[in-house]
XYZ file of N, CA and C in Angstrom:
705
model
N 45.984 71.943 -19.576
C 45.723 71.012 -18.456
C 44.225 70.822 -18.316
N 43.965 69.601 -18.011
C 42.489 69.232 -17.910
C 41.973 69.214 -16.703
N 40.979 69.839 -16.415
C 40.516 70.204 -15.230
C 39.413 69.152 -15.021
N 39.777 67.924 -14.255
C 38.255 66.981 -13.483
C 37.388 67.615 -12.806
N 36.571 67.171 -12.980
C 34.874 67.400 -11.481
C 35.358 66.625 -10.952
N 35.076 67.275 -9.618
C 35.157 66.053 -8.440
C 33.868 65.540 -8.350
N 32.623 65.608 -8.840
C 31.656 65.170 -8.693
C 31.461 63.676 -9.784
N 32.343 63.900 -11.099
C 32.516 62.496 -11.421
C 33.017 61.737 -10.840
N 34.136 61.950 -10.341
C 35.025 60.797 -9.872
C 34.250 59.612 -8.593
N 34.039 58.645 -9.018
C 33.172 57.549 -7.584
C 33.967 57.726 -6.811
N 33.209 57.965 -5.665
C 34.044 57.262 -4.236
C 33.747 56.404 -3.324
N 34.669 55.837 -2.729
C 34.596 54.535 -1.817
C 32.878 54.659 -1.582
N 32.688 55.244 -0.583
C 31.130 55.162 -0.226
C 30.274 55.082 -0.895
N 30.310 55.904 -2.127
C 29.131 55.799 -3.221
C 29.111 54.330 -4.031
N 30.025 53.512 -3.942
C 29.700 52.220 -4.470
C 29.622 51.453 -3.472
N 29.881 51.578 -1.863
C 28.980 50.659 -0.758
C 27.542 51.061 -0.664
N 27.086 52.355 -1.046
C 26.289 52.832 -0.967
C 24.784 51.772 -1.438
N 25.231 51.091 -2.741
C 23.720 50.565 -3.393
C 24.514 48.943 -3.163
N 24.698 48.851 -2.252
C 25.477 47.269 -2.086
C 24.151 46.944 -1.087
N 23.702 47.952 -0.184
C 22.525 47.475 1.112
C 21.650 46.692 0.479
N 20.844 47.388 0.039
C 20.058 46.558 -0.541
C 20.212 45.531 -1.533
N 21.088 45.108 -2.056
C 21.275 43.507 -2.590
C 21.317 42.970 -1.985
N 22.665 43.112 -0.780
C 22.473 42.462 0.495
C 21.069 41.708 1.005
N 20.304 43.128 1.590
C 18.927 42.789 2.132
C 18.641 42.056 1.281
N 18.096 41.689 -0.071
C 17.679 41.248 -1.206
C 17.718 39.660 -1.344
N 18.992 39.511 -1.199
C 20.048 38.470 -1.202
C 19.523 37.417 -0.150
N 19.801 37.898 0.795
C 19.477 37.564 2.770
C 17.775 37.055 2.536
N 16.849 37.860 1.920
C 15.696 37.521 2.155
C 15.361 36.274 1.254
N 15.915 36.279 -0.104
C 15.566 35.363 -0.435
C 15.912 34.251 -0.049
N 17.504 33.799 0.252
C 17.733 32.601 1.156
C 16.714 32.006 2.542
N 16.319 33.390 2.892
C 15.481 33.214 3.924
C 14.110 32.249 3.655
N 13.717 32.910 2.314
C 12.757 32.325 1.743
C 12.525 30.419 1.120
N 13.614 30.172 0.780
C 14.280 29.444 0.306
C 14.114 28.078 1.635
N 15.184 28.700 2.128
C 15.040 27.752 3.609
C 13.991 27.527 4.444
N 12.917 28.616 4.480
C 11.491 28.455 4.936
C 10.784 27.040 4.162
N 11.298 27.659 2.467
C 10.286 26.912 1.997
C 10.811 25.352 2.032
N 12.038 24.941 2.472
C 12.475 23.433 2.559
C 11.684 23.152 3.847
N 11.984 24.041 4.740
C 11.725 23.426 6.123
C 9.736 23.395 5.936
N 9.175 24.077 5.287
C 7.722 23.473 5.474
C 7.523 22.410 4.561
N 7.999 22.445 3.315
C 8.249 20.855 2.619
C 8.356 19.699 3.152
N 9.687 19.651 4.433
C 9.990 18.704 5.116
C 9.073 18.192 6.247
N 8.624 19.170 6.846
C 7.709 19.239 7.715
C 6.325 18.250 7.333
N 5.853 19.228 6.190
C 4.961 18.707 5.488
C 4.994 17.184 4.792
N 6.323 16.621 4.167
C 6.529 15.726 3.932
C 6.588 14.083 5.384
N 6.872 14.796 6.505
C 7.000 14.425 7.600
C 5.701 13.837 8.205
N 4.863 14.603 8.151
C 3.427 14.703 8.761
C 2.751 13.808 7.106
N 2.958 13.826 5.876
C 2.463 12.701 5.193
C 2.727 11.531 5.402
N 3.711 11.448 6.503
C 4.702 10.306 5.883
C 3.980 9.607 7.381
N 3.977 10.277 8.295
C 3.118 9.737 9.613
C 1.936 9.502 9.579
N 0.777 10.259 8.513
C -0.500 10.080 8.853
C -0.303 8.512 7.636
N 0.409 8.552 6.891
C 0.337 7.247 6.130
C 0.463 5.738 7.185
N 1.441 6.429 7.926
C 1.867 5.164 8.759
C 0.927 4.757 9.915
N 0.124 6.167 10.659
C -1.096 5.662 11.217
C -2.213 5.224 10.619
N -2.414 5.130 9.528
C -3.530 4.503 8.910
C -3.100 3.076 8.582
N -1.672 3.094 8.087
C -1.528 1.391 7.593
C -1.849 0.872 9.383
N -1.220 1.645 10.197
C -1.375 0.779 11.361
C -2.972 0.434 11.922
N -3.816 1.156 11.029
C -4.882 0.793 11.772
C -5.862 -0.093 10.662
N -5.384 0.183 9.481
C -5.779 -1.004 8.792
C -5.143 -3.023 9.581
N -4.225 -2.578 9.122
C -3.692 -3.904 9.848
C -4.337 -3.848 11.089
N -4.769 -3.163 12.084
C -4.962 -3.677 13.354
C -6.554 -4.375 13.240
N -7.299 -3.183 12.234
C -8.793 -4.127 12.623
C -8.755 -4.956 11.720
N -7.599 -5.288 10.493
C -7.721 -6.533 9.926
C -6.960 -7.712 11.039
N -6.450 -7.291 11.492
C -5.818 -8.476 13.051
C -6.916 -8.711 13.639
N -7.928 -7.692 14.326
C -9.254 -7.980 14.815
C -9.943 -8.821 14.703
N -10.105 -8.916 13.007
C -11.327 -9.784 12.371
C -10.805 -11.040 12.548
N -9.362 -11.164 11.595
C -8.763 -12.737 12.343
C -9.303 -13.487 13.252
N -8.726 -12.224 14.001
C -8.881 -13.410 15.651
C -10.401 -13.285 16.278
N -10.888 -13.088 15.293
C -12.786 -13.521 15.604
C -13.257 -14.254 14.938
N -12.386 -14.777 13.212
C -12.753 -15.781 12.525
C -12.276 -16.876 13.632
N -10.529 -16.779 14.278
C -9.940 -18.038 14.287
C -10.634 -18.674 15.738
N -11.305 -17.897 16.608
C -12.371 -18.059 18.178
C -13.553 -18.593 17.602
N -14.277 -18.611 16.214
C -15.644 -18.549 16.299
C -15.844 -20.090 15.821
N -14.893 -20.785 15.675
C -15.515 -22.577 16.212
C -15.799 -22.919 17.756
N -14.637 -22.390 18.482
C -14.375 -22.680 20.268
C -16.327 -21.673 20.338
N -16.126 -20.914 19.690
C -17.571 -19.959 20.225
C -18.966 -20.483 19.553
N -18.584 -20.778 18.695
C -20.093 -21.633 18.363
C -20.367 -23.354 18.394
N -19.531 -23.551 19.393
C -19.035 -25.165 19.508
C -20.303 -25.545 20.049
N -21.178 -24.687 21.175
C -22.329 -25.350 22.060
C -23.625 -25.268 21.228
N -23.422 -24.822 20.045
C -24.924 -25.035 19.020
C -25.470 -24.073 19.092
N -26.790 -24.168 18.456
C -27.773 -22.999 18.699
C -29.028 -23.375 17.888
N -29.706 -22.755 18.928
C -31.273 -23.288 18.177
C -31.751 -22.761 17.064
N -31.839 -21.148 17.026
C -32.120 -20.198 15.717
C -30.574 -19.614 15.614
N -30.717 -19.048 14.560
C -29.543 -18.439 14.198
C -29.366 -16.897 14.423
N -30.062 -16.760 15.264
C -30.190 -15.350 15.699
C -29.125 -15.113 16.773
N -29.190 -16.792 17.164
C -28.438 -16.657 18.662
C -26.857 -16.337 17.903
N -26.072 -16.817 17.044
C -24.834 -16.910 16.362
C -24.142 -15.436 16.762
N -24.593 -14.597 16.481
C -24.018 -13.232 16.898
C -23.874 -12.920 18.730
N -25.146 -13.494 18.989
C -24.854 -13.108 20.492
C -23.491 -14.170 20.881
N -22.772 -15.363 20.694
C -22.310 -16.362 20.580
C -20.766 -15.758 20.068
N -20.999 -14.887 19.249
C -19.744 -14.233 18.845
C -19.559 -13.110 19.461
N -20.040 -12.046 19.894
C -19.699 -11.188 20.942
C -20.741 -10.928 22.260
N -22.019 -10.758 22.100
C -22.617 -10.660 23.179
C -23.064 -9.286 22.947
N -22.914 -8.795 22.455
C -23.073 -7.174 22.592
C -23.042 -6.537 21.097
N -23.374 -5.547 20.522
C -23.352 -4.452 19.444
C -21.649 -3.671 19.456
N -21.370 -3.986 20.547
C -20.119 -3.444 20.800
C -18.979 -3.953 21.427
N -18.830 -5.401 21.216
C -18.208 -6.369 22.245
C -16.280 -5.680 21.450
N -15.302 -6.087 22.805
C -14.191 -6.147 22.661
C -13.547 -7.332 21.819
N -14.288 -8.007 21.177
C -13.757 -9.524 20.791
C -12.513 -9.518 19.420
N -11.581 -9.522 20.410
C -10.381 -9.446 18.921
C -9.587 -8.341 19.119
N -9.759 -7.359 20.403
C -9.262 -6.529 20.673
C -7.723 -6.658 21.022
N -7.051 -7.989 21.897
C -5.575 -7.646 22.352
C -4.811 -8.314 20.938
N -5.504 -8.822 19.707
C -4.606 -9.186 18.508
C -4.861 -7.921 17.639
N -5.335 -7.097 17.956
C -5.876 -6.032 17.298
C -4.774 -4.639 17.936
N -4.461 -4.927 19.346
C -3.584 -3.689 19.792
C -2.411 -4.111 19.352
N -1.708 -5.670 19.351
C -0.462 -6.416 19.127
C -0.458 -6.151 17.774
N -1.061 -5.872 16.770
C -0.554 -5.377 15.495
C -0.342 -3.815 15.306
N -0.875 -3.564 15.880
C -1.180 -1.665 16.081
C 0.459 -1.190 16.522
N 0.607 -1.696 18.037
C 2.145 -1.610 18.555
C 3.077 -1.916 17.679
N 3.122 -3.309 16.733
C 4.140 -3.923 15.589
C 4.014 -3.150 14.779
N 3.780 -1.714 14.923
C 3.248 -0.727 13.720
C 3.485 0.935 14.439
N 3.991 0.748 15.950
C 4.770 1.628 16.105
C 3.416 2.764 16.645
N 2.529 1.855 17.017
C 0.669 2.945 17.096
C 0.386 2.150 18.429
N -0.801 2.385 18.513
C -1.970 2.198 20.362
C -3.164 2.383 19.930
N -3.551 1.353 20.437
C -4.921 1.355 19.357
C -5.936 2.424 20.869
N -6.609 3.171 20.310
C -7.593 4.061 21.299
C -8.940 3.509 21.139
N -9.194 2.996 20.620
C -10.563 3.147 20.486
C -11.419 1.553 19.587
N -11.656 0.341 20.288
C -12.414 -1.054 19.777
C -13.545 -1.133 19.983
N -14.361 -1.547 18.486
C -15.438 -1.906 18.583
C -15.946 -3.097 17.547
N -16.514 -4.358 18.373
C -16.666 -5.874 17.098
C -18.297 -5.293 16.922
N -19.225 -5.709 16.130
C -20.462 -5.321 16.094
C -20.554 -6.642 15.375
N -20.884 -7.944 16.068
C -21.566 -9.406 15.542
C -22.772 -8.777 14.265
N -23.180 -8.137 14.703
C -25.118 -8.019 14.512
C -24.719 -7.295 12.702
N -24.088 -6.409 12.801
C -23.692 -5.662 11.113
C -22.272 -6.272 10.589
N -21.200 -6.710 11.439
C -19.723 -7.567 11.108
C -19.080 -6.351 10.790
N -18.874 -5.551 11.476
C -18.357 -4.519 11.268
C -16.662 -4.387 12.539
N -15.801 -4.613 12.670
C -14.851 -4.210 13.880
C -14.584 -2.496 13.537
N -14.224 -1.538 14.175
C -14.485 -0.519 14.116
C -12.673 -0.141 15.074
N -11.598 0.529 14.199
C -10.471 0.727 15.344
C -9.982 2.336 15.012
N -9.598 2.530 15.588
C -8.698 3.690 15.847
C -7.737 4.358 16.333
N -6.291 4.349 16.032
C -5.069 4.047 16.501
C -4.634 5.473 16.761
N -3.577 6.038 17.991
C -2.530 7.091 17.383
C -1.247 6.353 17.336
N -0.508 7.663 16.767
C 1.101 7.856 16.579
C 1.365 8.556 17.739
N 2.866 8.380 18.533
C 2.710 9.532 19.641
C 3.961 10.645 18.820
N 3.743 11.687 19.197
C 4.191 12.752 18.628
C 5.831 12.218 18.251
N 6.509 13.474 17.257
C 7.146 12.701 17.102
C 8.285 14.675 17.024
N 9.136 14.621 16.860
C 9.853 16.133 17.362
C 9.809 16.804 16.288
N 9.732 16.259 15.013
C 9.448 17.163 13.727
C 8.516 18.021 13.630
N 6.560 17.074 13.731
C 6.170 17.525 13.774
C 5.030 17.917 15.045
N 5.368 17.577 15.819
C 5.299 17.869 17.549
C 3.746 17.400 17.660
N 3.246 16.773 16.588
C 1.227 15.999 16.933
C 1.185 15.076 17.044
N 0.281 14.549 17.913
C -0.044 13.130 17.808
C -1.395 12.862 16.605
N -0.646 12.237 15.654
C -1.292 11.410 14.604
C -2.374 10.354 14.706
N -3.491 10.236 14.609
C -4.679 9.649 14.975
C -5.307 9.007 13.403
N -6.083 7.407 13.335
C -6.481 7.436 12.255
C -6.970 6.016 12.242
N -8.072 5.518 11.521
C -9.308 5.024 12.004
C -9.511 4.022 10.514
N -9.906 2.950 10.787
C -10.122 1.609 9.969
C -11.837 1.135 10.275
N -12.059 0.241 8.874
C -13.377 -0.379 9.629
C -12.811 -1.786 8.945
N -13.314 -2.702 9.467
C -13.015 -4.338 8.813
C -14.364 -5.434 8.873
N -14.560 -6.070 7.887
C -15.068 -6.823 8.046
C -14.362 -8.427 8.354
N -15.685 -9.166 8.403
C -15.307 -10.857 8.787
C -15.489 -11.483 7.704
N -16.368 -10.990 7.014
C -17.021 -11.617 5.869
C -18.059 -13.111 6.450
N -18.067 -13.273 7.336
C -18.601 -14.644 8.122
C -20.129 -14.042 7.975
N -19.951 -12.468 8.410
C -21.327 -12.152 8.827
C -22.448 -12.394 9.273
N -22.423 -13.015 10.803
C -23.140 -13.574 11.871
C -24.576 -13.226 11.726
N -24.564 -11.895 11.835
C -26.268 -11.286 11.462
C -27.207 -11.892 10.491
N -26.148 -12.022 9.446
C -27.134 -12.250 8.036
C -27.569 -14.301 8.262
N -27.118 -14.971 8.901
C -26.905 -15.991 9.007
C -28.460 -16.678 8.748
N -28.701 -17.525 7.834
C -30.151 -18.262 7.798
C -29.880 -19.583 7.403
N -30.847 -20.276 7.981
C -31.201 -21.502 8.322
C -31.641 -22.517 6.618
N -31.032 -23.144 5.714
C -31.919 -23.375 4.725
C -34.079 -23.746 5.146
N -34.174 -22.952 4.236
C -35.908 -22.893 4.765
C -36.496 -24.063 4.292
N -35.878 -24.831 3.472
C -36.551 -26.373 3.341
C -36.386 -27.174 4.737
N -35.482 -26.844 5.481
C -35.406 -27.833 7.238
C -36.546 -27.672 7.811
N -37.081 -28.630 8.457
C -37.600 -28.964 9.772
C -37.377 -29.490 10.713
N -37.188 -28.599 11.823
C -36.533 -29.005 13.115
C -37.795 -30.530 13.588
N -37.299 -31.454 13.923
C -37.695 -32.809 14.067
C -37.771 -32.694 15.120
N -39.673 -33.197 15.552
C -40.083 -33.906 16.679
C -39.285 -34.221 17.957
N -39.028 -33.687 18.993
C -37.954 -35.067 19.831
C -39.209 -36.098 20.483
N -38.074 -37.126 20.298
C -38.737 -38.217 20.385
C -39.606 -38.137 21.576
N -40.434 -38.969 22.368
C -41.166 -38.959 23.343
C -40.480 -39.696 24.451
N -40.081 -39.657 25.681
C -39.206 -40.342 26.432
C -39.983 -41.911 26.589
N -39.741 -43.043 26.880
C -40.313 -44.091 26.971
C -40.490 -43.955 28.477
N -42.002 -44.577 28.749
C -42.148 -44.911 29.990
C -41.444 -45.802 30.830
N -41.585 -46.238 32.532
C -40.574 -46.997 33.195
C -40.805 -48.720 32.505
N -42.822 -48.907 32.177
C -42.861 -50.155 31.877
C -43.384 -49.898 30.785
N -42.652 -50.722 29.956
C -43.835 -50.401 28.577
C -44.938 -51.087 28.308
N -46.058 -50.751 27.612
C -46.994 -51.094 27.589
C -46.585 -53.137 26.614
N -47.565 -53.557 27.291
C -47.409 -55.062 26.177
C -48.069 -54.853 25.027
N -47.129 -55.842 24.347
C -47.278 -56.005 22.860
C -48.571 -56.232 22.220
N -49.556 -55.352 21.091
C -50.413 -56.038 20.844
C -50.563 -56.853 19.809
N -51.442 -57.906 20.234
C -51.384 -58.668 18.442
C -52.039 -58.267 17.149
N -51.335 -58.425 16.514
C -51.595 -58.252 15.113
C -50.095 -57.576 14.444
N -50.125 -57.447 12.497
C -49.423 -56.906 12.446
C -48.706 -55.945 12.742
N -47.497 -55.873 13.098
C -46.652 -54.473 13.489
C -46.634 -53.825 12.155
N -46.479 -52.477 12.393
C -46.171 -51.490 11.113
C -44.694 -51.328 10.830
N -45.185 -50.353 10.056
C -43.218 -50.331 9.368
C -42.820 -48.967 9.918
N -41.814 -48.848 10.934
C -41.281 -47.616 11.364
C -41.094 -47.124 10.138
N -41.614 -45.390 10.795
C -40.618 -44.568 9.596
C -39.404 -44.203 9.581
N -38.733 -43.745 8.502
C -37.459 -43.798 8.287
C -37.431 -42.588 9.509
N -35.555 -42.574 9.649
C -35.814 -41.343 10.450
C -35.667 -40.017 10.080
N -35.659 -38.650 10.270
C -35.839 -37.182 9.576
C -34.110 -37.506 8.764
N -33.998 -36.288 8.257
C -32.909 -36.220 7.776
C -32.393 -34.572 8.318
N -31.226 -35.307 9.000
C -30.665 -34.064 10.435
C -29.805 -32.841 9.602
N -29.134 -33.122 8.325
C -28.055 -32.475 8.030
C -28.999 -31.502 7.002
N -28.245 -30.049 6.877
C -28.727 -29.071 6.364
C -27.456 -27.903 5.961
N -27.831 -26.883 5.895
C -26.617 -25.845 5.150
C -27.309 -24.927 6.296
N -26.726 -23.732 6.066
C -26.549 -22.033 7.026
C -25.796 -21.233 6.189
N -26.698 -20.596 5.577
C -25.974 -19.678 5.021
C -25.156 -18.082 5.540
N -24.034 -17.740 5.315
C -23.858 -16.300 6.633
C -22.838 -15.613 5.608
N -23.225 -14.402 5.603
C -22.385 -13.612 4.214
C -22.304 -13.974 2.757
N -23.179 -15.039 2.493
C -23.379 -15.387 0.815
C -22.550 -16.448 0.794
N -21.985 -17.234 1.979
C -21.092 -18.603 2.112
C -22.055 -19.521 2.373
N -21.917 -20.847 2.133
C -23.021 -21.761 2.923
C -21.551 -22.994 3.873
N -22.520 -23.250 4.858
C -21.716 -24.055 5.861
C -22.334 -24.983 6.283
N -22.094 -26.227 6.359
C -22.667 -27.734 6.413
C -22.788 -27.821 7.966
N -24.222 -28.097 8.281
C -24.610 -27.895 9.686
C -25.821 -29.129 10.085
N -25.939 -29.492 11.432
C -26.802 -30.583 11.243
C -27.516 -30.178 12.840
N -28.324 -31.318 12.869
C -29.289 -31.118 14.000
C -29.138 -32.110 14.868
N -28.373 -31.447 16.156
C -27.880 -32.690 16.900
C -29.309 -32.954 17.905
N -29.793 -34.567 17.636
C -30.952 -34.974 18.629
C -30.779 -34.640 20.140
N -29.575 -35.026 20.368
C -29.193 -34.916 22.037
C -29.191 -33.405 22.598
N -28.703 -32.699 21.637
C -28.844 -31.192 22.362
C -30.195 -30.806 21.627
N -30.557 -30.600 20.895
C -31.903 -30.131 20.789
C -31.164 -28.634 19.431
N -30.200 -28.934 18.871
C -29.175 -27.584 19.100
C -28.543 -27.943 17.309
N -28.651 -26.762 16.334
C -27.623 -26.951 15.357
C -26.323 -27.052 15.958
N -25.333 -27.932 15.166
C -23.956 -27.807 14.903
C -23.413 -27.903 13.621
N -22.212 -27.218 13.354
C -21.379 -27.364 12.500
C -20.528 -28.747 12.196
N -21.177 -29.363 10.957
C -20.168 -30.729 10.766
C -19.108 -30.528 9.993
N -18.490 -31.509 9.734
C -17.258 -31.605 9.022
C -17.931 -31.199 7.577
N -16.708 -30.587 6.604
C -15.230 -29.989 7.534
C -15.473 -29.240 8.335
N -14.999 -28.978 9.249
C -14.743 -28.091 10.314
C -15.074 -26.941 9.964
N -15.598 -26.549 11.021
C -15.809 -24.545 11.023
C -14.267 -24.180 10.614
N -13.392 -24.078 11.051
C -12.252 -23.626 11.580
C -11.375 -24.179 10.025
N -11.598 -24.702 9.491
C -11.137 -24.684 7.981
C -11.671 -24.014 7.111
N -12.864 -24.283 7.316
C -13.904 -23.348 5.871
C -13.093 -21.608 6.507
N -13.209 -21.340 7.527
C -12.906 -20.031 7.949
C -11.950 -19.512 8.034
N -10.956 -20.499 7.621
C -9.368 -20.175 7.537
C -9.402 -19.541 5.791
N -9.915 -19.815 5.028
C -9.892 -19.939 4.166
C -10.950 -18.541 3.729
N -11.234 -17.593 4.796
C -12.408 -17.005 4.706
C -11.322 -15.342 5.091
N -11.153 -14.407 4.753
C -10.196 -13.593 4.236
C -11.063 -11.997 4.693
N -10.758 -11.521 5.657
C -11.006 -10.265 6.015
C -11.285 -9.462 5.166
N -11.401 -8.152 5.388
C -11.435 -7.165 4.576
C -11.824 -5.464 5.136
N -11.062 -4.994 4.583
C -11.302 -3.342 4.921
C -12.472 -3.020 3.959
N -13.090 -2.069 4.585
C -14.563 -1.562 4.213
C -14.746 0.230 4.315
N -13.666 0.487 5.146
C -13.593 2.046 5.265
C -11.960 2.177 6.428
């Protein structure tokens, strides 16, 4: 008869025994696993928002510039003597709001609020900065910032330097003097009023109105050449 050890024989416990730790093993790595989706997602979440606050703030200060090309006939309609004045004419300020509520109306169509407008006539710079409002994924508010130009560029604006602003005439007295005899002379022709303005490396057909004392823009129209004149992001 063959006599067993009881010390060979396994028992129940000794094979639950090394089961714990796989378990634990097991458990942690799922743990790991699922961490690492949920910061992926997270992370993927928060790319996916800061993308969307930036398109929104591109589009908004490119809405900006628009609506400072499509104002700046109604705004430079009353002339101007130097061209220095052209910028003050377009905002007034280094920091004017001009273009600001077509500038928030694209921002909102974009799911953003614009925080922060600035037009700068003098450099053509609009300057915006939009948030996202938080959102439950990733519980921040998303913030993010555009610059645009006009390309019109008011500042740079010059006068062709071959013009000369013309004499105004002399008002005639109540009686005029009588005629003297002898030959009359030959009036001179009169100046020649029409000239160019150059503003951002564009030139624009401009003339010298006698009655105001004042450049204007002739045909074609401001408001065509400038339709035709195409924003742009710069930062």
């Amino acid at each position: 008869m063959k006599v067993v050890n009881q010390s060979q024989v396994p028992l129940p416990h000794d094979a639950e025994r090394g089961s714990g730790p796989v378990t634990v093993v097991l458990f942690l790595g799922i743990l790991a696993v699922v961490f690492a989706i949920g910061v992926t997602a997270v992370g993927g979440v928060a790319n996916k928002e800061t993308s969307a606050a930036q398109a929104a703030a591109d589009a908004a200060a490119l809405a900006g510039a628009r609506s400072i090309l499509d104002r700046a006939p109604s705004d430079l309609a009353p002339g101007f003597r130097f061209p220095t004045e052209i910028p003050v004419l377009l905002g007034g300020s280094a920091c004017s709001a001009r273009g600001h509520a077509e500038a928030q109306r694209l921002a909102q169509t974009n799911g953003a609020n614009v925080t922060d407008y600035c037009w700068n006539p003098f450099t053509d710079r609009i300057s915006v900065t939009v948030t996202l409002p938080a959102t439950e994924v990733s519980g921040d508010v998303v913030s993010a910032s555009a610059v645009a130009q006009t390309r019109f560029a008011p500042g740079s604006c010059t006068v062709d330097p071959g013009f000369d602003i013309p004499t105004p005439s002399p008002t005639p007295s109540a009686e005029p003097p009588s005629p003297s005899p002898g030959p009359t002379s030959t009036p001179e022709p009169p100046p020649i009023l029409d000239t160019d303005i150059e503003c951002g490396g564009f030139s624009y057909p401009i003339t010298w109105d006698m009655s105001l004392n004042r450049f204007v823009f002739l045909d074609p129209p401001l408001a065509t050449l400038l339709d035709d004149l195409d924003p742009r992001l710069v930062a």
